[in-house]
Amino acid sequence: MLIATVLLVAGAALGTCVRAAVFHYAVAVDDPRLRDCPFCSRPLLPQGRVAPRPLAPHGRCPGCRTRIGPLPALPETLTALAFIGAALTARSPWSLVAGCWLALFGITLALIDVEVHRLPAPLNLTAGTGLLLLMAAATITKGDAGPLLRALIAAAALGAFYLAMAVFGSMGLGDGKLSLVLGLALGWLGWQHVLTGTCAAFLLGGIYGVVLLLTRRAKRKDPLPFGPFMITGAALVILLSSCSV
């Protein structure tokens, strides 16, 4: 109970940093990253750093009170719940840290993709690098290189698959970079997780697309952010697999 409470509070607190990162990166490709309020130009994030200063959960500029960034309390709630999910799926302290690390970046990337249809390369790179370092540390501790080798092969295979789809115009390059991160996470657990997580992403994305078409909220050629479905599919597979153990 104590660990769950600590993770819940930590997740909610770090969710304010997720909010700041989403605000910072949720811009068009050619636009500069946001550091000031777009309405009153009040400085919100310091210069020269990514997004170290958290933003308040109410989601409003402290100067003009205009709503900026994600919906009120959304990143904070999602991060807190994801941390609890990481605790439920963790099989070791290393996997708990890795789960929380992935949760932070997964929620950030998903919210950015929903807003501007982008998966920024710096976030994908940081997420993947941190995860790889944690896996290397776990490998040294356990003395078993098998899961790490499988994770690397799975990341390469899944990345090649998404890259091929990007070449044919079905996916974006950001999806391909994200697939490397998710390939590491799923590959560490097993090949079945890689296959199921990938299928889950396409199933969830397909269902959402059909719903949009049926409700006339989108047309067949409208772009669909696929990152959130990749992240959700992987998270569901990891959670369900741990429940079945």
Coordinates of N, CA and C in Angstrom, one line a residue:
M1 N 0.8 -1.2 0.0 CA 0.0 0.0 0.0 C 0.9 1.3 0.0
L2 N 2.0 1.2 0.8 CA 2.8 2.4 0.9 C 3.5 2.7 -0.5
I3 N 4.0 1.6 -1.1 CA 4.6 1.7 -2.5 C 3.6 2.3 -3.5
A4 N 2.4 1.8 -3.4 CA 1.4 2.3 -4.4 C 1.1 3.7 -4.2
T5 N 1.0 4.1 -2.9 CA 0.7 5.5 -2.6 C 1.9 6.4 -3.1
V6 N 3.1 6.0 -2.8 CA 4.3 6.8 -3.3 C 4.3 6.9 -4.8
L7 N 4.0 5.8 -5.5 CA 4.0 5.8 -6.9 C 2.9 6.7 -7.5
L8 N 1.7 6.7 -6.8 CA 0.6 7.5 -7.2 C 0.9 9.0 -7.1
V9 N 1.5 9.4 -5.9 CA 1.9 10.8 -5.7 C 3.0 11.2 -6.7
A10 N 4.0 10.3 -6.9 CA 5.1 10.6 -7.8 C 4.7 10.7 -9.2
G11 N 3.7 9.9 -9.6 CA 3.2 9.9 -10.9 C 2.4 11.2 -11.2
A12 N 1.6 11.6 -10.2 CA 0.9 12.9 -10.4 C 1.8 14.1 -10.4
A13 N 2.9 14.0 -9.6 CA 3.9 15.1 -9.6 C 4.6 15.2 -10.9
L14 N 5.1 14.1 -11.4 CA 5.9 14.1 -12.6 C 4.9 14.3 -13.8
G15 N 3.6 14.1 -13.6 CA 2.7 14.5 -14.7 C 2.7 15.9 -15.1
T16 N 3.1 16.8 -14.1 CA 3.2 18.2 -14.4 C 4.4 18.5 -15.3
C17 N 5.4 17.6 -15.2 CA 6.6 17.7 -16.1 C 6.2 17.2 -17.5
V18 N 5.4 16.1 -17.5 CA 4.8 15.6 -18.8 C 4.0 16.7 -19.5
R19 N 3.2 17.5 -18.7 CA 2.4 18.6 -19.2 C 3.4 19.6 -19.9
A20 N 4.5 19.9 -19.2 CA 5.4 20.9 -19.7 C 6.0 20.4 -21.0
A21 N 6.4 19.1 -21.1 CA 7.0 18.6 -22.3 C 6.0 18.6 -23.5
V22 N 4.8 18.3 -23.2 CA 3.8 18.3 -24.3 C 3.6 19.7 -24.8
F23 N 3.5 20.7 -23.9 CA 3.4 22.1 -24.2 C 4.6 22.5 -25.1
H24 N 5.8 22.1 -24.7 CA 7.0 22.5 -25.3 C 7.1 21.9 -26.7
Y25 N 6.7 20.7 -26.9 CA 7.0 20.0 -28.2 C 5.8 19.9 -29.1
A26 N 4.6 20.2 -28.7 CA 3.4 20.1 -29.5 C 3.3 21.3 -30.4
V27 N 4.2 21.4 -31.4 CA 4.2 22.4 -32.4 C 4.4 21.8 -33.8
A28 N 4.1 22.5 -34.8 CA 4.3 22.0 -36.2 C 5.8 21.8 -36.4
V29 N 6.1 21.0 -37.5 CA 7.5 20.6 -37.7 C 8.4 21.9 -37.9
D30 N 8.0 22.9 -38.6 CA 8.9 24.0 -38.9 C 8.7 25.1 -37.8
D31 N 7.9 25.0 -36.8 CA 7.7 26.0 -35.8 C 8.7 25.8 -34.6
P32 N 9.1 26.9 -34.0 CA 10.0 26.8 -32.8 C 9.3 26.2 -31.7
R33 N 10.0 25.5 -30.8 CA 9.3 24.9 -29.6 C 8.9 26.0 -28.7
L34 N 7.8 25.7 -28.0 CA 7.2 26.7 -27.2 C 7.9 26.8 -25.8
R35 N 8.1 28.0 -25.4 CA 8.6 28.3 -24.0 C 7.8 29.4 -23.3
D36 N 7.2 30.2 -24.2 CA 6.4 31.3 -23.6 C 4.9 31.0 -24.0
C37 N 4.0 31.7 -23.2 CA 2.6 31.6 -23.5 C 2.3 32.1 -24.9
P38 N 1.6 31.4 -25.7 CA 1.4 31.9 -27.1 C 0.3 33.0 -27.1
F39 N -0.3 33.3 -26.0 CA -1.3 34.4 -26.0 C -0.8 35.7 -25.3
C40 N -0.1 35.6 -24.3 CA 0.4 36.8 -23.6 C 1.9 36.9 -23.6
S41 N 2.6 35.9 -24.1 CA 4.1 35.9 -24.2 C 4.8 35.8 -22.8
R42 N 4.1 35.4 -21.8 CA 4.7 35.2 -20.5 C 5.7 34.0 -20.5
P43 N 6.9 34.2 -20.1 CA 7.8 33.1 -20.1 C 7.3 32.0 -19.1
L44 N 7.3 30.7 -19.6 CA 6.8 29.6 -18.8 C 7.9 28.6 -18.6
L45 N 8.8 28.4 -19.6 CA 9.9 27.4 -19.5 C 11.2 28.1 -19.7
P46 N 12.2 27.8 -18.9 CA 13.5 28.5 -19.1 C 14.2 28.2 -20.4
Q47 N 15.0 29.1 -20.8 CA 15.7 28.9 -22.1 C 16.9 27.9 -21.9
G48 N 17.2 27.2 -23.0 CA 18.4 26.3 -23.0 C 18.1 25.0 -22.5
R49 N 16.9 24.6 -22.0 CA 16.7 23.3 -21.5 C 15.4 22.8 -22.1
V50 N 15.1 21.5 -22.0 CA 14.0 20.9 -22.6 C 12.7 21.4 -22.0
A51 N 12.4 20.9 -20.8 CA 11.2 21.4 -20.1 C 11.3 21.0 -18.6
P52 N 12.3 21.5 -17.9 CA 12.5 21.1 -16.6 C 11.5 21.6 -15.6
R53 N 10.9 22.7 -15.9 CA 10.0 23.4 -15.0 C 8.5 22.8 -15.2
P54 N 7.9 22.3 -14.1 CA 6.6 21.8 -14.3 C 5.6 22.9 -14.5
L55 N 4.5 22.5 -15.2 CA 3.4 23.5 -15.4 C 2.2 23.0 -14.5
A56 N 1.4 24.0 -14.0 CA 0.3 23.7 -13.1 C -0.7 22.8 -13.7
P57 N -1.3 21.8 -12.9 CA -2.3 20.9 -13.5 C -3.6 21.5 -14.0
H58 N -3.9 22.8 -13.6 CA -5.1 23.4 -14.1 C -5.0 23.8 -15.6
G59 N -3.8 23.7 -16.2 CA -3.6 23.9 -17.6 C -3.9 25.3 -18.1
R60 N -3.6 26.3 -17.3 CA -3.8 27.7 -17.7 C -2.6 28.5 -17.5
C61 N -2.4 29.5 -18.3 CA -1.3 30.4 -18.2 C -1.4 31.2 -16.9
P62 N -0.4 31.3 -16.0 CA -0.5 32.0 -14.8 C -0.7 33.5 -15.0
G63 N -0.4 34.0 -16.3 CA -0.5 35.4 -16.6 C -1.9 35.8 -17.1
C64 N -2.3 35.2 -18.2 CA -3.5 35.6 -18.9 C -4.7 34.6 -18.6
R65 N -4.3 33.5 -17.9 CA -5.3 32.5 -17.5 C -6.0 31.8 -18.7
T66 N -5.4 31.9 -19.9 CA -5.9 31.2 -21.0 C -5.4 29.7 -21.0
R67 N -6.2 28.8 -21.4 CA -5.8 27.4 -21.3 C -4.8 27.1 -22.3
I68 N -3.7 26.4 -21.9 CA -2.6 26.0 -22.8 C -2.3 24.6 -22.5
G69 N -1.7 23.9 -23.5 CA -1.3 22.5 -23.3 C -2.5 21.6 -23.2
P70 N -2.2 20.4 -22.6 CA -3.3 19.4 -22.5 C -4.4 19.8 -21.5
L71 N -5.5 19.0 -21.5 CA -6.6 19.3 -20.7 C -6.2 19.3 -19.2
P72 N -6.9 20.0 -18.4 CA -6.6 20.0 -16.9 C -6.6 18.6 -16.3
A73 N -5.5 18.4 -15.6 CA -5.3 17.2 -14.8 C -5.1 15.9 -15.7
L74 N -5.1 16.0 -17.0 CA -5.0 14.8 -17.8 C -3.7 14.1 -17.8
P75 N -2.6 14.8 -18.0 CA -1.3 14.2 -17.9 C -1.0 13.7 -16.5
E76 N -1.4 14.4 -15.5 CA -1.1 14.0 -14.1 C -1.9 12.7 -13.8
T77 N -3.1 12.6 -14.2 CA -3.9 11.4 -13.9 C -3.4 10.2 -14.7
L78 N -3.1 10.4 -16.0 CA -2.6 9.3 -16.8 C -1.2 8.8 -16.2
T79 N -0.4 9.7 -15.8 CA 1.0 9.3 -15.3 C 0.8 8.6 -14.0
A80 N 0.0 9.1 -13.1 CA -0.2 8.4 -11.8 C -0.8 7.0 -12.0
L81 N -1.7 6.8 -12.9 CA -2.3 5.5 -13.2 C -1.3 4.6 -13.9
A82 N -0.5 5.2 -14.8 CA 0.6 4.4 -15.4 C 1.6 3.9 -14.5
F83 N 1.9 4.7 -13.5 CA 2.9 4.3 -12.5 C 2.4 3.1 -11.6
I84 N 1.1 3.2 -11.3 CA 0.5 2.0 -10.6 C 0.5 0.8 -11.5
G85 N 0.2 1.0 -12.8 CA 0.3 -0.1 -13.7 C 1.7 -0.7 -13.8
A86 N 2.7 0.1 -13.8 CA 4.1 -0.3 -13.8 C 4.4 -1.2 -12.6
A87 N 3.8 -0.7 -11.4 CA 4.0 -1.5 -10.2 C 3.4 -2.9 -10.3
L88 N 2.2 -2.9 -10.9 CA 1.5 -4.2 -11.0 C 2.2 -5.2 -11.9
T89 N 2.9 -4.7 -12.9 CA 3.5 -5.5 -13.9 C 5.0 -5.8 -13.6
A90 N 5.6 -5.1 -12.6 CA 7.0 -5.2 -12.3 C 7.3 -6.6 -11.7
R91 N 8.4 -7.2 -12.2 CA 8.9 -8.4 -11.7 C 10.2 -8.3 -11.0
S92 N 10.7 -7.0 -11.0 CA 12.0 -6.7 -10.3 C 12.0 -5.2 -10.2
P93 N 12.9 -4.7 -9.3 CA 13.1 -3.2 -9.2 C 13.5 -2.6 -10.5
W94 N 14.3 -3.3 -11.3 CA 14.7 -2.8 -12.6 C 13.5 -2.6 -13.6
S95 N 12.6 -3.6 -13.6 CA 11.4 -3.5 -14.4 C 10.5 -2.4 -14.0
L96 N 10.4 -2.2 -12.6 CA 9.6 -1.1 -12.1 C 10.1 0.3 -12.6
V97 N 11.4 0.5 -12.5 CA 12.0 1.7 -13.0 C 11.8 1.9 -14.5
A98 N 12.0 0.8 -15.2 CA 11.8 0.8 -16.7 C 10.4 1.1 -17.1
G99 N 9.4 0.5 -16.3 CA 8.0 0.7 -16.6 C 7.6 2.2 -16.4
C100 N 8.1 2.8 -15.3 CA 7.8 4.2 -15.0 C 8.5 5.1 -16.0
W101 N 9.7 4.8 -16.5 CA 10.4 5.5 -17.5 C 9.6 5.5 -18.8
L102 N 9.1 4.3 -19.2 CA 8.4 4.2 -20.4 C 7.0 5.0 -20.3
A103 N 6.4 4.9 -19.1 CA 5.2 5.6 -18.9 C 5.3 7.1 -19.1
L104 N 6.3 7.7 -18.6 CA 6.6 9.1 -18.7 C 6.7 9.5 -20.2
F105 N 7.5 8.8 -20.9 CA 7.7 9.2 -22.3 C 6.5 8.7 -23.2
G106 N 5.9 7.6 -22.9 CA 4.8 7.1 -23.7 C 3.6 8.1 -23.6
I107 N 3.3 8.5 -22.4 CA 2.2 9.5 -22.3 C 2.5 10.8 -23.0
T108 N 3.7 11.2 -22.8 CA 4.1 12.5 -23.4 C 4.0 12.4 -25.0
L109 N 4.6 11.3 -25.5 CA 4.5 11.2 -27.0 C 3.1 11.0 -27.5
A110 N 2.3 10.2 -26.8 CA 0.9 10.0 -27.2 C 0.1 11.3 -27.2
L111 N 0.3 12.1 -26.2 CA -0.5 13.4 -26.1 C 0.0 14.4 -27.2
I112 N 1.3 14.4 -27.5 CA 1.8 15.2 -28.6 C 1.3 14.8 -29.9
D113 N 1.3 13.5 -30.1 CA 0.8 12.9 -31.4 C -0.6 13.2 -31.7
V114 N -1.4 13.1 -30.6 CA -2.9 13.4 -30.7 C -3.1 14.9 -31.1
E115 N -2.2 15.8 -30.6 CA -2.4 17.2 -30.8 C -1.9 17.7 -32.1
V116 N -0.7 17.2 -32.5 CA 0.0 17.8 -33.7 C 0.4 16.7 -34.7
H117 N 0.1 15.4 -34.5 CA 0.5 14.3 -35.4 C 2.0 14.3 -35.5
R118 N 2.7 14.3 -34.4 CA 4.1 14.2 -34.5 C 4.6 13.4 -33.3
L119 N 5.8 12.7 -33.5 CA 6.4 12.0 -32.4 C 7.9 12.5 -32.4
P120 N 8.2 13.6 -31.7 CA 9.5 14.2 -31.7 C 10.7 13.2 -31.5
A121 N 11.6 13.4 -32.4 CA 12.8 12.5 -32.3 C 13.6 12.6 -31.0
P122 N 13.8 13.8 -30.4 CA 14.5 13.8 -29.1 C 13.9 13.0 -28.0
L123 N 12.5 13.0 -28.0 CA 11.8 12.2 -27.0 C 12.0 10.7 -27.2
N124 N 11.8 10.3 -28.5 CA 12.0 8.9 -28.8 C 13.5 8.4 -28.5
L125 N 14.4 9.3 -28.8 CA 15.8 9.0 -28.6 C 16.1 8.8 -27.1
T126 N 15.6 9.8 -26.3 CA 15.8 9.7 -24.8 C 15.2 8.5 -24.2
A127 N 13.9 8.2 -24.7 CA 13.2 7.1 -24.1 C 13.9 5.8 -24.4
G128 N 14.4 5.6 -25.7 CA 15.1 4.4 -26.1 C 16.4 4.3 -25.4
T129 N 17.2 5.4 -25.3 CA 18.5 5.3 -24.6 C 18.4 4.9 -23.2
G130 N 17.4 5.6 -22.5 CA 17.2 5.3 -21.1 C 16.8 3.9 -20.8
L131 N 15.9 3.4 -21.7 CA 15.4 2.0 -21.6 C 16.6 1.0 -21.8
L132 N 17.4 1.3 -22.8 CA 18.5 0.4 -23.1 C 19.5 0.4 -22.0
L133 N 19.8 1.5 -21.3 CA 20.7 1.5 -20.2 C 20.1 0.7 -19.0
L134 N 18.9 0.9 -18.8 CA 18.2 0.1 -17.7 C 18.3 -1.4 -18.0
M135 N 18.1 -1.8 -19.2 CA 18.2 -3.2 -19.6 C 19.6 -3.7 -19.4
A136 N 20.6 -2.9 -19.8 CA 22.0 -3.3 -19.7 C 22.3 -3.5 -18.2
A137 N 21.8 -2.6 -17.3 CA 22.1 -2.7 -15.9 C 21.4 -4.0 -15.4
A138 N 20.2 -4.3 -15.8 CA 19.5 -5.5 -15.4 C 20.2 -6.7 -15.8
T139 N 20.7 -6.7 -17.0 CA 21.5 -7.8 -17.6 C 22.7 -8.1 -16.8
I140 N 23.4 -7.0 -16.4 CA 24.7 -7.2 -15.6 C 24.3 -7.8 -14.2
T141 N 23.2 -7.3 -13.7 CA 22.8 -7.8 -12.3 C 22.4 -9.3 -12.4
K142 N 21.6 -9.6 -13.4 CA 21.1 -11.0 -13.5 C 22.2 -12.0 -14.1
G143 N 23.1 -11.5 -14.9 CA 24.0 -12.3 -15.6 C 23.5 -13.1 -16.7
D144 N 22.3 -12.7 -17.3 CA 21.7 -13.4 -18.4 C 21.5 -12.4 -19.5
A145 N 22.2 -12.6 -20.6 CA 22.2 -11.6 -21.7 C 21.1 -12.0 -22.7
G146 N 20.4 -13.1 -22.5 CA 19.4 -13.5 -23.5 C 18.3 -12.5 -23.7
P147 N 17.6 -12.0 -22.7 CA 16.5 -11.0 -22.9 C 17.0 -9.7 -23.6
L148 N 18.2 -9.3 -23.3 CA 18.7 -8.1 -23.9 C 19.0 -8.3 -25.4
L149 N 19.5 -9.4 -25.7 CA 19.8 -9.8 -27.1 C 18.5 -9.9 -27.9
R150 N 17.5 -10.5 -27.3 CA 16.2 -10.6 -27.9 C 15.5 -9.3 -28.1
A151 N 15.7 -8.4 -27.1 CA 15.1 -7.1 -27.2 C 15.7 -6.3 -28.3
L152 N 17.1 -6.4 -28.5 CA 17.7 -5.7 -29.6 C 17.3 -6.2 -31.0
I153 N 17.2 -7.5 -31.1 CA 16.7 -8.1 -32.4 C 15.3 -7.7 -32.7
A154 N 14.4 -7.7 -31.6 CA 13.0 -7.3 -31.8 C 12.9 -5.8 -32.2
A155 N 13.7 -5.0 -31.6 CA 13.7 -3.6 -31.9 C 14.1 -3.3 -33.4
A156 N 15.1 -4.0 -33.8 CA 15.5 -3.9 -35.2 C 14.5 -4.4 -36.2
A157 N 13.9 -5.6 -35.8 CA 12.9 -6.2 -36.7 C 11.6 -5.3 -36.8
L158 N 11.2 -4.8 -35.6 CA 10.0 -4.0 -35.6 C 10.2 -2.6 -36.3
G159 N 11.5 -2.1 -36.1 CA 11.8 -0.8 -36.7 C 11.9 -1.0 -38.2
A160 N 12.4 -2.1 -38.7 CA 12.4 -2.4 -40.2 C 11.0 -2.5 -40.8
F161 N 10.1 -3.1 -40.0 CA 8.8 -3.2 -40.5 C 8.1 -1.9 -40.6
Y162 N 8.2 -1.0 -39.6 CA 7.6 0.3 -39.7 C 8.3 1.2 -40.7
L163 N 9.6 1.0 -40.8 CA 10.3 1.8 -41.8 C 9.8 1.5 -43.2
A164 N 9.6 0.2 -43.5 CA 9.1 -0.2 -44.8 C 7.7 0.4 -45.0
M165 N 6.9 0.5 -44.0 CA 5.6 1.1 -44.1 C 5.7 2.6 -44.3
A166 N 6.7 3.2 -43.7 CA 6.9 4.6 -43.9 C 7.3 4.9 -45.3
V167 N 8.2 4.1 -45.9 CA 8.6 4.2 -47.3 C 7.4 4.2 -48.2
F168 N 6.5 3.4 -47.9 CA 5.3 3.3 -48.8 C 4.2 4.2 -48.4
G169 N 4.5 5.1 -47.5 CA 3.5 6.2 -47.1 C 2.4 5.8 -46.2
S170 N 2.5 4.6 -45.5 CA 1.5 4.2 -44.6 C 1.7 4.7 -43.2
M171 N 2.9 5.0 -42.9 CA 3.3 5.4 -41.5 C 4.3 6.6 -41.6
G172 N 4.5 7.3 -40.5 CA 5.4 8.4 -40.5 C 6.7 7.9 -39.9
L173 N 7.8 8.6 -40.1 CA 9.1 8.3 -39.6 C 9.1 8.2 -38.0
G174 N 8.3 9.1 -37.5 CA 8.2 9.1 -36.0 C 7.6 7.8 -35.5
D175 N 6.7 7.2 -36.2 CA 6.2 5.9 -35.8 C 7.3 4.8 -35.8
G176 N 8.1 5.0 -36.9 CA 9.2 4.0 -37.0 C 10.2 4.1 -35.8
K177 N 10.5 5.4 -35.4 CA 11.4 5.6 -34.3 C 10.8 5.1 -33.0
L178 N 9.5 5.3 -32.8 CA 8.8 4.8 -31.6 C 8.8 3.3 -31.6
S179 N 8.7 2.7 -32.8 CA 8.7 1.2 -32.8 C 10.0 0.6 -32.3
L180 N 11.1 1.3 -32.4 CA 12.4 0.8 -31.9 C 12.3 0.8 -30.3
V181 N 11.7 1.8 -29.7 CA 11.5 1.8 -28.3 C 10.6 0.7 -27.8
L182 N 9.5 0.6 -28.5 CA 8.5 -0.4 -28.1 C 9.0 -1.8 -28.4
G183 N 9.8 -2.0 -29.5 CA 10.4 -3.3 -29.8 C 11.3 -3.7 -28.7
L184 N 12.1 -2.8 -28.1 CA 12.9 -3.1 -27.0 C 12.1 -3.6 -25.8
A185 N 11.1 -2.9 -25.4 CA 10.3 -3.2 -24.3 C 9.6 -4.5 -24.4
L186 N 9.0 -4.7 -25.6 CA 8.2 -6.0 -25.8 C 9.2 -7.2 -26.0
G187 N 10.3 -6.9 -26.7 CA 11.2 -8.0 -27.0 C 11.9 -8.5 -25.8
W188 N 12.1 -7.6 -24.8 CA 12.7 -8.1 -23.5 C 11.8 -9.2 -22.9
L189 N 10.5 -9.0 -23.1 CA 9.5 -10.0 -22.5 C 9.4 -11.3 -23.3
G190 N 9.5 -11.1 -24.6 CA 9.3 -12.3 -25.4 C 8.8 -12.0 -26.8
W191 N 9.0 -12.9 -27.7 CA 8.5 -12.7 -29.1 C 7.0 -12.7 -29.2
Q192 N 6.3 -13.4 -28.4 CA 4.9 -13.4 -28.4 C 4.4 -12.0 -28.1
H193 N 5.1 -11.3 -27.2 CA 4.7 -10.0 -26.8 C 4.8 -9.0 -27.9
V194 N 5.9 -9.2 -28.7 CA 6.2 -8.3 -29.8 C 5.0 -8.5 -30.9
L195 N 4.7 -9.7 -31.2 CA 3.6 -10.0 -32.2 C 2.3 -9.5 -31.7
T196 N 1.9 -9.8 -30.4 CA 0.6 -9.4 -29.9 C 0.5 -7.9 -29.8
G197 N 1.6 -7.2 -29.3 CA 1.6 -5.8 -29.1 C 1.4 -5.1 -30.5
T198 N 2.1 -5.6 -31.5 CA 2.0 -5.0 -32.8 C 0.5 -5.2 -33.4
C199 N 0.0 -6.3 -33.2 CA -1.4 -6.6 -33.7 C -2.4 -5.8 -33.0
A200 N -2.1 -5.6 -31.6 CA -3.1 -4.8 -30.8 C -3.1 -3.4 -31.3
A201 N -1.9 -2.8 -31.7 CA -1.8 -1.4 -32.1 C -2.7 -1.3 -33.4
F202 N -2.6 -2.2 -34.4 CA -3.3 -2.1 -35.6 C -4.8 -2.3 -35.4
L203 N -5.1 -3.2 -34.5 CA -6.5 -3.5 -34.1 C -7.2 -2.2 -33.5
L204 N -6.5 -1.6 -32.5 CA -7.1 -0.4 -31.9 C -7.2 0.7 -32.9
G205 N -6.1 0.9 -33.7 CA -6.2 2.0 -34.6 C -7.3 1.8 -35.7
G206 N -7.4 0.5 -36.1 CA -8.5 0.2 -37.1 C -9.9 0.5 -36.5
I207 N -10.1 0.1 -35.3 CA -11.4 0.3 -34.7 C -11.7 1.8 -34.6
Y208 N -10.7 2.5 -34.1 CA -10.9 4.0 -34.0 C -11.2 4.6 -35.3
G209 N -10.4 4.2 -36.4 CA -10.7 4.8 -37.7 C -12.1 4.5 -38.2
V210 N -12.5 3.2 -38.0 CA -13.9 2.8 -38.5 C -14.9 3.7 -37.7
V211 N -14.8 3.9 -36.4 CA -15.7 4.7 -35.7 C -15.8 6.1 -36.2
L212 N -14.6 6.7 -36.5 CA -14.6 8.0 -37.1 C -15.3 8.1 -38.4
L213 N -15.1 7.1 -39.2 CA -15.7 7.1 -40.5 C -17.3 6.9 -40.4
L214 N -17.7 6.0 -39.5 CA -19.1 5.8 -39.3 C -19.8 7.0 -38.8
T215 N -19.1 7.8 -37.9 CA -19.7 8.9 -37.3 C -19.5 10.2 -38.1
R216 N -18.8 10.0 -39.3 CA -18.5 11.1 -40.2 C -17.7 12.2 -39.5
R217 N -16.8 11.8 -38.6 CA -15.9 12.8 -38.0 C -14.6 12.8 -38.7
A218 N -14.4 12.0 -39.7 CA -13.2 11.9 -40.5 C -13.5 11.3 -41.8
K219 N -12.6 11.6 -42.8 CA -12.7 11.0 -44.1 C -11.6 9.9 -44.3
R220 N -11.7 9.1 -45.3 CA -10.8 8.0 -45.5 C -9.3 8.4 -45.6
K221 N -9.1 9.6 -46.2 CA -7.7 10.0 -46.4 C -7.2 11.0 -45.3
D222 N -8.0 11.2 -44.3 CA -7.6 12.1 -43.2 C -6.5 11.4 -42.4
P223 N -5.4 12.1 -42.0 CA -4.3 11.5 -41.2 C -4.8 11.0 -39.8
L224 N -4.3 9.9 -39.4 CA -4.6 9.4 -38.1 C -3.4 9.2 -37.2
P225 N -3.3 9.9 -36.0 CA -2.1 9.6 -35.2 C -2.1 8.2 -34.7
F226 N -1.0 7.5 -35.1 CA -0.9 6.1 -34.8 C -0.1 5.8 -33.5
G227 N 0.7 6.8 -33.1 CA 1.5 6.6 -31.9 C 0.7 6.2 -30.7
P228 N -0.4 6.8 -30.4 CA -1.1 6.4 -29.2 C -1.6 5.0 -29.2
F229 N -1.9 4.5 -30.4 CA -2.4 3.1 -30.5 C -1.2 2.1 -30.3
M230 N 0.0 2.5 -30.8 CA 1.2 1.7 -30.6 C 1.5 1.6 -29.1
I231 N 1.4 2.7 -28.5 CA 1.8 2.8 -27.0 C 0.7 2.1 -26.2
T232 N -0.6 2.3 -26.5 CA -1.6 1.6 -25.8 C -1.6 0.1 -26.0
G233 N -1.4 -0.3 -27.2 CA -1.3 -1.7 -27.5 C -0.2 -2.4 -26.7
A234 N 1.0 -1.8 -26.7 CA 2.1 -2.4 -26.0 C 1.8 -2.4 -24.5
A235 N 1.2 -1.3 -24.0 CA 0.9 -1.3 -22.5 C -0.1 -2.3 -22.1
L236 N -1.1 -2.5 -23.0 CA -2.1 -3.5 -22.6 C -1.5 -5.0 -22.6
V237 N -0.7 -5.2 -23.6 CA -0.1 -6.5 -23.7 C 0.8 -6.8 -22.5
I238 N 1.6 -5.8 -22.1 CA 2.5 -6.0 -20.9 C 1.6 -6.2 -19.6
L239 N 0.6 -5.4 -19.5 CA -0.3 -5.5 -18.3 C -1.0 -6.9 -18.3
L240 N -1.6 -7.2 -19.4 CA -2.3 -8.5 -19.4 C -1.4 -9.7 -19.2
S241 N -0.2 -9.6 -19.8 CA 0.7 -10.8 -19.6 C 1.1 -10.9 -18.2
S242 N 1.3 -9.8 -17.5 CA 1.7 -10.0 -16.1 C 0.6 -10.5 -15.2
C243 N -0.7 -10.2 -15.6 CA -1.8 -10.7 -14.9 C -2.0 -12.2 -15.0
S244 N -1.5 -12.7 -16.2 CA -1.7 -14.1 -16.5 C -0.6 -15.0 -15.8
V245 N 0.4 -14.4 -15.3 CA 1.5 -15.1 -14.7 C 1.1 -15.7 -13.4

